[in-house]
mmCIF file of N, CA, C and O in Angstrom:
data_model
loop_
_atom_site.group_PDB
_atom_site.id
_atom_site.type_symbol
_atom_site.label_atom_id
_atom_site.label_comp_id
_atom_site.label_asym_id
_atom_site.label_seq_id
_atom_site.Cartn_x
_atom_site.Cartn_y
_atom_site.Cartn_z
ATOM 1 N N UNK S 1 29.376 32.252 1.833
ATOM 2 C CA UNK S 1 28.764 31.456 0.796
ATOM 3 C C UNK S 1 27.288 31.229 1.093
ATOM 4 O O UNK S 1 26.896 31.200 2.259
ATOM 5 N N UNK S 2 26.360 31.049 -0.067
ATOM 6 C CA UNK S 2 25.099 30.232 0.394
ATOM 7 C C UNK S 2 25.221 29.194 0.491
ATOM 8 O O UNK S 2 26.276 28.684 0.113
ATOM 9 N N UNK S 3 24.038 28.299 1.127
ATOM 10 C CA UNK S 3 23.943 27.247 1.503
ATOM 11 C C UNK S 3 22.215 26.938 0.757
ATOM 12 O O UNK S 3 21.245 27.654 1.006
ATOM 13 N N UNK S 4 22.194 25.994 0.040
ATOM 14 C CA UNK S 4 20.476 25.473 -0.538
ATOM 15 C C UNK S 4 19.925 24.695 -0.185
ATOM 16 O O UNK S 4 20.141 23.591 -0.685
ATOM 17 N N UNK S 5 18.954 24.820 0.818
ATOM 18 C CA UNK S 5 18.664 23.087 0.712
ATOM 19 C C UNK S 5 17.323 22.608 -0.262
ATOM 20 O O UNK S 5 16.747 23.311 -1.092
ATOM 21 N N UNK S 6 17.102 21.580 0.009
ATOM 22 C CA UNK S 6 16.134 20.906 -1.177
ATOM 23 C C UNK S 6 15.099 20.142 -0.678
ATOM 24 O O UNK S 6 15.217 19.687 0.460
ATOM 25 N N UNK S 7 14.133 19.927 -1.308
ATOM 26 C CA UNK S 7 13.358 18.976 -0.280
ATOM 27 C C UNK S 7 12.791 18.625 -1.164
ATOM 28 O O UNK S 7 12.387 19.484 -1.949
ATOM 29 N N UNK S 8 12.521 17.254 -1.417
ATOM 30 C CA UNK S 8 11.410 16.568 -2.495
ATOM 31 C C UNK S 8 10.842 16.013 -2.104
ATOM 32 O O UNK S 8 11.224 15.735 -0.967
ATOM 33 N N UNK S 9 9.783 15.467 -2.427
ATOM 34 C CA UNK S 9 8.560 14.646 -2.538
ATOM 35 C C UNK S 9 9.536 13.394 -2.522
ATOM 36 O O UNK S 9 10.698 13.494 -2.918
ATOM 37 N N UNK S 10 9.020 12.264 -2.064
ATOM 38 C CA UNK S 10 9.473 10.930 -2.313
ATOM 39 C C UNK S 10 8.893 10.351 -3.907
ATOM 40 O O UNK S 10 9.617 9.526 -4.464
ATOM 41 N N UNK S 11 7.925 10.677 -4.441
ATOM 42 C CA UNK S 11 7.743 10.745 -5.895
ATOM 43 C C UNK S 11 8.725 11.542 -6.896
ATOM 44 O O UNK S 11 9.104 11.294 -8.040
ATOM 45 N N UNK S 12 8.915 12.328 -6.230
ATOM 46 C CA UNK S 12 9.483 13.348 -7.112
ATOM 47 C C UNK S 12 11.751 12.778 -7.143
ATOM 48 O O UNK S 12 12.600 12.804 -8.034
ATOM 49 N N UNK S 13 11.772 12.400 -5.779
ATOM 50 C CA UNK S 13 12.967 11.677 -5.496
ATOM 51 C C UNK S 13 13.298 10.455 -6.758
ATOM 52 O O UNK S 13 14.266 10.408 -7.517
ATOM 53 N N UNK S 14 12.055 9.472 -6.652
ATOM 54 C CA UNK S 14 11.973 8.210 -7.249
ATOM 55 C C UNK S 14 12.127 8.859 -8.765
ATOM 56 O O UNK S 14 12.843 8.252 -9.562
ATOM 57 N N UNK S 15 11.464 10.088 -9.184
ATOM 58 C CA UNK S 15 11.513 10.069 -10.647
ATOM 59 C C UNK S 15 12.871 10.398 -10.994
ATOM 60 O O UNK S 15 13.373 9.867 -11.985
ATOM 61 N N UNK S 16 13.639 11.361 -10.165
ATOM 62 C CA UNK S 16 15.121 11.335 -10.167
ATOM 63 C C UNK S 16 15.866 10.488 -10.656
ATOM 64 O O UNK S 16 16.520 10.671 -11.683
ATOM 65 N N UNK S 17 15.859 9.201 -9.817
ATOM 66 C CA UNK S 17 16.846 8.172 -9.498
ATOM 67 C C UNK S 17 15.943 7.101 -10.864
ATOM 68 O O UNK S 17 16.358 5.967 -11.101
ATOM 69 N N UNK S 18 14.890 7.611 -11.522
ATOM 70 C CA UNK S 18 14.406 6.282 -12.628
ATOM 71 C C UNK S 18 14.281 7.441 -13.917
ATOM 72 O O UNK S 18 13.443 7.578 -14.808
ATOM 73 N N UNK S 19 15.266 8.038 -13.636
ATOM 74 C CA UNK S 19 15.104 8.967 -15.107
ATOM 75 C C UNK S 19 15.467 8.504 -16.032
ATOM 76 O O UNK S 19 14.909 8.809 -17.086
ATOM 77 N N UNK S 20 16.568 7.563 -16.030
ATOM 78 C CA UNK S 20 17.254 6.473 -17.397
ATOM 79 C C UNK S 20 16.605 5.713 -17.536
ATOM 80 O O UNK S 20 17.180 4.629 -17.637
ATOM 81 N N UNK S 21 15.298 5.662 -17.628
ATOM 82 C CA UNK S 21 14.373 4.941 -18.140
ATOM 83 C C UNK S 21 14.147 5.083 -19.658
ATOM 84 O O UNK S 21 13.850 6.150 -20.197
ATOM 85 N N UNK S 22 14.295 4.037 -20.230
ATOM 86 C CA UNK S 22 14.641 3.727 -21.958
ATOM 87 C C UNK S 22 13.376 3.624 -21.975
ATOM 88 O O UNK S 22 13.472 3.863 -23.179
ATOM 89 N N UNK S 23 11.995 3.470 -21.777
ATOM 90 C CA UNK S 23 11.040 3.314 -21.702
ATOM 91 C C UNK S 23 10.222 4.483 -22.944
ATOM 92 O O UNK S 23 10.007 5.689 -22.827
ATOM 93 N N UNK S 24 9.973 3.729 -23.868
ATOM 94 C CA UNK S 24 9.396 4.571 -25.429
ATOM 95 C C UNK S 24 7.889 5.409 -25.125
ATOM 96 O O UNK S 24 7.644 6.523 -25.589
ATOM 97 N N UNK S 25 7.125 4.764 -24.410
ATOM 98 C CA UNK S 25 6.013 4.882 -23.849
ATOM 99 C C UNK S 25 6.070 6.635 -22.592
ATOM 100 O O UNK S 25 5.167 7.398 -22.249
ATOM 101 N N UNK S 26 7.707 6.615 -22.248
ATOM 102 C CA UNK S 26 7.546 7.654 -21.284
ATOM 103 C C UNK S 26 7.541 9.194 -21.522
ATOM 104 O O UNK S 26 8.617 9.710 -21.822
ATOM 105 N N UNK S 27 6.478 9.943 -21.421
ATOM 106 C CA UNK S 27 6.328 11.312 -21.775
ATOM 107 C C UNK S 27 7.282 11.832 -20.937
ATOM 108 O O UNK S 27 7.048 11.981 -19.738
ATOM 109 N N UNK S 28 8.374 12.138 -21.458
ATOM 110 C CA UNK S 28 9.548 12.820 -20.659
ATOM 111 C C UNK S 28 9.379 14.439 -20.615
ATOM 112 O O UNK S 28 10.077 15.083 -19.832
ATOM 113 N N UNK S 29 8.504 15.041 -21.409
ATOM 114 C CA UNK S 29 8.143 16.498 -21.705
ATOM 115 C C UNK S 29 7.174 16.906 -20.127
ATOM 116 O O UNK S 29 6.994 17.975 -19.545
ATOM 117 N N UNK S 30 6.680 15.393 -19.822
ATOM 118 C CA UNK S 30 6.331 16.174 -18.842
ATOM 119 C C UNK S 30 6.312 15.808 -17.130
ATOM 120 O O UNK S 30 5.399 15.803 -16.305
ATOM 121 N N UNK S 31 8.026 15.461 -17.024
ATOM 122 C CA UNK S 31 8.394 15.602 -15.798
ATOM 123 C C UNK S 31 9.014 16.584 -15.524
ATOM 124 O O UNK S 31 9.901 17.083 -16.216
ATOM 125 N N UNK S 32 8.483 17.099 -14.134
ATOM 126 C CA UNK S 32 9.498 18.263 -14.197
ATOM 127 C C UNK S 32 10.766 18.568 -14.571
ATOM 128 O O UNK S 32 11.014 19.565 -15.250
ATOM 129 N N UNK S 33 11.782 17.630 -14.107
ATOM 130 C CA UNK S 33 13.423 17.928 -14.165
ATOM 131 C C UNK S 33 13.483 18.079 -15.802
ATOM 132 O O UNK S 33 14.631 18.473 -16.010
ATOM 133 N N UNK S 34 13.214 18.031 -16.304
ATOM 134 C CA UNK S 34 13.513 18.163 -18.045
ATOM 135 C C UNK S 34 12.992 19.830 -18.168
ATOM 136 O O UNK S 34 13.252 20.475 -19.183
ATOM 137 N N UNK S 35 12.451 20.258 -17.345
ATOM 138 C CA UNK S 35 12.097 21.507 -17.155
ATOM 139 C C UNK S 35 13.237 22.536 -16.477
ATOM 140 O O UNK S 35 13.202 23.740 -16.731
ATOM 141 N N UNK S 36 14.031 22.081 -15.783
ATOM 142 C CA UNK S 36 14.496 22.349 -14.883
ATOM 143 C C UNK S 36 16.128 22.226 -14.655
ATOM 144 O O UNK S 36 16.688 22.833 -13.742
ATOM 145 N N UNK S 37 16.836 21.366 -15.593
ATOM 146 C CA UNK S 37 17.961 21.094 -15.941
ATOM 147 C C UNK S 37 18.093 21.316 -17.500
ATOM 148 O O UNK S 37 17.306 21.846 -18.285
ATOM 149 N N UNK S 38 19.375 20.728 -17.709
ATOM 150 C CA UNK S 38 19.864 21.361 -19.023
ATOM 151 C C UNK S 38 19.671 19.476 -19.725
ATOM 152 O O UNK S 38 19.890 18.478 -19.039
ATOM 153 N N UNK S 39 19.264 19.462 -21.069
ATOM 154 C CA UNK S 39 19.392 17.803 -21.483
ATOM 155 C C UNK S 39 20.926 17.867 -21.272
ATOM 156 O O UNK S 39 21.012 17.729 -20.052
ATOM 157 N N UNK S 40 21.755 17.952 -21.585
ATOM 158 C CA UNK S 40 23.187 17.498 -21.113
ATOM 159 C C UNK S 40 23.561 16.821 -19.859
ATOM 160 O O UNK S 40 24.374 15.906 -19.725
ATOM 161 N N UNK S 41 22.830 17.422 -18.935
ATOM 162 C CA UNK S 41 22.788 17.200 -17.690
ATOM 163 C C UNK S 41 22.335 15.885 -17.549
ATOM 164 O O UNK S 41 22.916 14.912 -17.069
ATOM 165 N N UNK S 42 21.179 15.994 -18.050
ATOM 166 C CA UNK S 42 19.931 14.985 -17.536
ATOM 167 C C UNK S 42 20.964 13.242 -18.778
ATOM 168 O O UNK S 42 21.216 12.052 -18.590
ATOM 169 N N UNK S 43 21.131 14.110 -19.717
ATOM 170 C CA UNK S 43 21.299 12.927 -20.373
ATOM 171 C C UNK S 43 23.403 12.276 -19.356
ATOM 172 O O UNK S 43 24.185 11.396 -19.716
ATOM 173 N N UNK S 44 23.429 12.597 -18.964
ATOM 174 C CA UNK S 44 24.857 12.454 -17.686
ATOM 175 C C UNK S 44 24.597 11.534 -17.186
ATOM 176 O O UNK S 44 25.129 10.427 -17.116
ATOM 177 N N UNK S 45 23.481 12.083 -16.687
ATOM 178 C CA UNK S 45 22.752 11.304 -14.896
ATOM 179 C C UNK S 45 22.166 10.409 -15.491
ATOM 180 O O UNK S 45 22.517 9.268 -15.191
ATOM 181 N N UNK S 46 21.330 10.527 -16.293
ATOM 182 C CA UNK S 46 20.818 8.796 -16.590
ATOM 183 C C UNK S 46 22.158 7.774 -17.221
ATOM 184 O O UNK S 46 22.173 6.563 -17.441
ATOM 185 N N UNK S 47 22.967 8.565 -17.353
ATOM 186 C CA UNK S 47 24.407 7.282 -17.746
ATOM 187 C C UNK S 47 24.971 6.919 -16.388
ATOM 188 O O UNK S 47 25.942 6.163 -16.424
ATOM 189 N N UNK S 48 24.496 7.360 -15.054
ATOM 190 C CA UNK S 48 25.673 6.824 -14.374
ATOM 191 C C UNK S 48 24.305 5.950 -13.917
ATOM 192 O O UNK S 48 23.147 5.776 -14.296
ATOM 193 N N UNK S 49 25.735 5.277 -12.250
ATOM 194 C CA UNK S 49 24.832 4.129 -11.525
ATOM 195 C C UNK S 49 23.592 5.334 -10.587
ATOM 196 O O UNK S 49 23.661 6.521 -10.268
ATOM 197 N N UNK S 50 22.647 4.356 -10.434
ATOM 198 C CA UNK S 50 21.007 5.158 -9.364
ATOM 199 C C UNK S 50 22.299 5.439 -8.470
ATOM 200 O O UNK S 50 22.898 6.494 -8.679
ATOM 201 N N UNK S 51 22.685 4.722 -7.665
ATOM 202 C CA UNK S 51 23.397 5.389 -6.195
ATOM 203 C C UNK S 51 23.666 6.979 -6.598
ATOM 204 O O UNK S 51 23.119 7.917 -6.019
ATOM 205 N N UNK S 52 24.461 7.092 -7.525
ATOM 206 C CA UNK S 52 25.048 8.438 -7.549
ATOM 207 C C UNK S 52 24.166 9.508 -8.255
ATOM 208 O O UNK S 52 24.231 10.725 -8.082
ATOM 209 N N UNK S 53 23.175 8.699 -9.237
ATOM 210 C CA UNK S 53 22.209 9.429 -9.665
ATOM 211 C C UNK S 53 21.409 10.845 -8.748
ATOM 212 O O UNK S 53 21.611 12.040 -8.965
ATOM 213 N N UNK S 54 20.726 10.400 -7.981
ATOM 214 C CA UNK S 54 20.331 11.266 -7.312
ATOM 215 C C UNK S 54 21.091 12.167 -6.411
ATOM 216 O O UNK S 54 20.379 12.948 -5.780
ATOM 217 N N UNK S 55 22.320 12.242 -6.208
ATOM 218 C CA UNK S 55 23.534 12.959 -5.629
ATOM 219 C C UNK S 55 23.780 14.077 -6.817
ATOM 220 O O UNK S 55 23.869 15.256 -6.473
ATOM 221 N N UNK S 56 23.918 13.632 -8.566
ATOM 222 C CA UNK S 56 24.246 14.597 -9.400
ATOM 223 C C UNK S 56 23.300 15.246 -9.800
ATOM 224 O O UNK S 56 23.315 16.203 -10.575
ATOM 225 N N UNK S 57 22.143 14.594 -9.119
ATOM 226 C CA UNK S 57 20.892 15.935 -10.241
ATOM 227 C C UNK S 57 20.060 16.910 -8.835
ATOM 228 O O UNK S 57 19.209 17.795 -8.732
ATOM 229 N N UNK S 58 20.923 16.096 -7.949
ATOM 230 C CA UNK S 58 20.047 17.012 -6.777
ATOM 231 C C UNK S 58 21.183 17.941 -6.160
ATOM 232 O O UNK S 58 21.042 18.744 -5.237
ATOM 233 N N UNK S 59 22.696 17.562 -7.096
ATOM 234 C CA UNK S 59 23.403 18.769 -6.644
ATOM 235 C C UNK S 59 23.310 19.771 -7.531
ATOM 236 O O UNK S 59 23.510 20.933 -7.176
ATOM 237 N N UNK S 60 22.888 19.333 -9.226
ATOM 238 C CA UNK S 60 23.322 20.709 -10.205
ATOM 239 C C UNK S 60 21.643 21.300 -10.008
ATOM 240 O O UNK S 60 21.306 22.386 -10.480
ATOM 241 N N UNK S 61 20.729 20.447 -9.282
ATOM 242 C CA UNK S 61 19.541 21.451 -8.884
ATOM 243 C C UNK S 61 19.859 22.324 -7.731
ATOM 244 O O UNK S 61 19.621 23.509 -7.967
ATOM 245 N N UNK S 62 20.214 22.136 -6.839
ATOM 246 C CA UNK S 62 20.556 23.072 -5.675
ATOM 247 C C UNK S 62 22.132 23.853 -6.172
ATOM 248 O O UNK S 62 22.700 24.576 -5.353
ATOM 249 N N UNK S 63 22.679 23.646 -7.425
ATOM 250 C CA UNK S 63 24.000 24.759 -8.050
ATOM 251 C C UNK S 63 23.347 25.571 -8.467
ATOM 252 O O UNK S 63 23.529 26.716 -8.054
ATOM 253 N N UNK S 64 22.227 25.287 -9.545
ATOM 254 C CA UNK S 64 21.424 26.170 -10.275
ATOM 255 C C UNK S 64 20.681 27.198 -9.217
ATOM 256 O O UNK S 64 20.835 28.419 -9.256
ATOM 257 N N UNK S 65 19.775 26.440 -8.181
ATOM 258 C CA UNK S 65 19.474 27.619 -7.618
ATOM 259 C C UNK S 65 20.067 29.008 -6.559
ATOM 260 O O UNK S 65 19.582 30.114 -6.322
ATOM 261 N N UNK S 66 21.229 28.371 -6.137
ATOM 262 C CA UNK S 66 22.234 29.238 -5.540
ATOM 263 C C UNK S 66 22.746 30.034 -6.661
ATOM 264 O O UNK S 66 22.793 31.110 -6.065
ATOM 265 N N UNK S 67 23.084 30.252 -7.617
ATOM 266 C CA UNK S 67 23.282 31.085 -8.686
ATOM 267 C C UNK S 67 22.656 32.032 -9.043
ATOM 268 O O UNK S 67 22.904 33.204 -9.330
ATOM 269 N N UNK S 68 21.292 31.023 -8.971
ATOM 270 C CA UNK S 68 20.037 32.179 -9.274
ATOM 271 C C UNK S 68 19.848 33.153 -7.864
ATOM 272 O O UNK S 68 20.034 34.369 -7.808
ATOM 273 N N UNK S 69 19.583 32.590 -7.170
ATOM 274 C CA UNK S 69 19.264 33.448 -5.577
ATOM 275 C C UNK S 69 20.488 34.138 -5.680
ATOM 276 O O UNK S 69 20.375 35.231 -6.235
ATOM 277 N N UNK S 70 21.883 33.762 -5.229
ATOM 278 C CA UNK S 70 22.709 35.167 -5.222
ATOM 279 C C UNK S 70 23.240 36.163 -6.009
ATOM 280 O O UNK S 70 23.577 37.307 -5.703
ATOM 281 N N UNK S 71 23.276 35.530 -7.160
ATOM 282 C CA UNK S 71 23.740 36.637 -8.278
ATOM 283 C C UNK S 71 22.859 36.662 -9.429
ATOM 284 O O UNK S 71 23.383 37.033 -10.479
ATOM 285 N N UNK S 72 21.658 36.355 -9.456
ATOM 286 C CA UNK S 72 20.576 36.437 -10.654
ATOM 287 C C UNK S 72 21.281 35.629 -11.976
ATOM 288 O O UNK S 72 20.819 35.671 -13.116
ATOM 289 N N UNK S 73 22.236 35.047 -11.660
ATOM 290 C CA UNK S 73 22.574 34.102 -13.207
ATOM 291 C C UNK S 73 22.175 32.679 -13.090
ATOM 292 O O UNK S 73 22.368 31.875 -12.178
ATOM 293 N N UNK S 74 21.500 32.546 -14.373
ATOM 294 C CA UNK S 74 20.885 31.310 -14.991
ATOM 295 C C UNK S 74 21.859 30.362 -16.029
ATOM 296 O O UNK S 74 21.693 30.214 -17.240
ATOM 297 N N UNK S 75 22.624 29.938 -15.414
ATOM 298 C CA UNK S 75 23.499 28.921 -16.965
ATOM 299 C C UNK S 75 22.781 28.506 -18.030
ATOM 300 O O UNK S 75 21.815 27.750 -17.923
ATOM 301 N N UNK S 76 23.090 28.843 -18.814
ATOM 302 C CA UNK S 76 22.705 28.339 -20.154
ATOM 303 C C UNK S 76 22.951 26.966 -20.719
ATOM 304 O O UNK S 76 22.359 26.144 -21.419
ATOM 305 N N UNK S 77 24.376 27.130 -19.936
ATOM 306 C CA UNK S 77 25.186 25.331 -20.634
ATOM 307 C C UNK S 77 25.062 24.854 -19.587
ATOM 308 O O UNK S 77 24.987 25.484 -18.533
ATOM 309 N N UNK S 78 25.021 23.661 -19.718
ATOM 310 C CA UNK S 78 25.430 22.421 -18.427
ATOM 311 C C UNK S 78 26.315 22.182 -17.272
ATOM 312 O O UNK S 78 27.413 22.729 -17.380
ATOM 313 N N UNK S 79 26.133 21.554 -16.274
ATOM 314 C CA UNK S 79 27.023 21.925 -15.409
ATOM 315 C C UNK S 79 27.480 20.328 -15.608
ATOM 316 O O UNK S 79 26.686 19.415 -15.381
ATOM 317 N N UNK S 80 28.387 20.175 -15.905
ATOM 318 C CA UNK S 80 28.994 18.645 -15.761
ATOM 319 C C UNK S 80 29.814 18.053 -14.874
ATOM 320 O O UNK S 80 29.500 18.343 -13.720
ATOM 321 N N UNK S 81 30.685 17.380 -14.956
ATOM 322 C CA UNK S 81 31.733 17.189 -14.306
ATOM 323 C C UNK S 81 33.268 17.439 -15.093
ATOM 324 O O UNK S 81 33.488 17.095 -16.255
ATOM 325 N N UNK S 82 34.140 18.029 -14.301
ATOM 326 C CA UNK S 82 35.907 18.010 -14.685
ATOM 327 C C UNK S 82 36.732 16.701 -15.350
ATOM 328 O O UNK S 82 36.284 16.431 -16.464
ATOM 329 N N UNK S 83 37.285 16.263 -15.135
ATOM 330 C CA UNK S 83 38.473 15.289 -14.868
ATOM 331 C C UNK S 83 38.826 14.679 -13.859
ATOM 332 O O UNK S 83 39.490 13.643 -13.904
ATOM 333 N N UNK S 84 38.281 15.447 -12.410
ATOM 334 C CA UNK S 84 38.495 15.039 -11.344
ATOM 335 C C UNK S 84 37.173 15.022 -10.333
ATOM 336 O O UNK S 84 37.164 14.981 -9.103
ATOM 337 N N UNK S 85 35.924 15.072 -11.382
ATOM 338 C CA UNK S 85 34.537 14.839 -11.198
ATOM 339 C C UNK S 85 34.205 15.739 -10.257
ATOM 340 O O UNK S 85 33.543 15.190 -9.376
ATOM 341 N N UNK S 86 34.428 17.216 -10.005
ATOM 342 C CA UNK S 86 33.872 18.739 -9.385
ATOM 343 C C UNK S 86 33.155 19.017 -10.659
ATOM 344 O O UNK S 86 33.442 18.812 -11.838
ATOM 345 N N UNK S 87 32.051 19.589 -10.009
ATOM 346 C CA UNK S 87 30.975 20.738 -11.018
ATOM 347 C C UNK S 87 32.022 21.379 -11.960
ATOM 348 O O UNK S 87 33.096 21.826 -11.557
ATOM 349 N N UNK S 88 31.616 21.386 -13.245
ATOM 350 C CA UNK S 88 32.508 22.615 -14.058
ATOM 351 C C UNK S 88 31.362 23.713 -14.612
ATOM 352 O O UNK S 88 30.741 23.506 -15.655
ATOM 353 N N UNK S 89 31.191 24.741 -13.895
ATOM 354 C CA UNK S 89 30.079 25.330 -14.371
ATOM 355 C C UNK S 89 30.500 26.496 -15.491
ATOM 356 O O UNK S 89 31.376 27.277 -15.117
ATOM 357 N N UNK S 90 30.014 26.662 -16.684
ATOM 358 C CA UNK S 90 30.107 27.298 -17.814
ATOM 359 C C UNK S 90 30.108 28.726 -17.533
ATOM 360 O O UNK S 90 30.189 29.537 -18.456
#
């Protein structure tokens, strides 16, 4: 198997974990992760609690790129969760 690791910025961490920010004022076009995930995704993670927040968007970022690095596929759809809350990737 691969293995991904990740490394962020502590800015880039914080924008993670304050992405459910209802905030009308916030140009969401131009943080990265809206670049970078699927809105399905993103709109997930801002529904759960911060604790787990940054656990689900920094795992379907490091799913996405193991996909890409070993077998050149890019999901189109979202990677969510099951019934028994594992990745269900499309």
């Amino acid at each position: 198997g691969l293995c991904v690791g990740l490394r962020l910025k502590e800015s880039s961490a914080l924008e993670l974990i304050s992405s459910g920010s209802n905030n009308k004022n916030d140009n969401k076009e131009h943080r990265w992760i809206y670049s970078q995930l699927h809105p399905e995704e993103i709109e997930y993670g801002t529904g759960i609690n911060e604790k787990n927040r940054l656990t689900f968007f920094l795992g379907r970022l490091a799913m996405r790129e193991a996909l890409r690095l070993e077998n050149n596929i890019i999901p189109k759809g979202p990677i969510l969760r099951d019934e028994y809350k594992r990745p269900k990737v499309p």
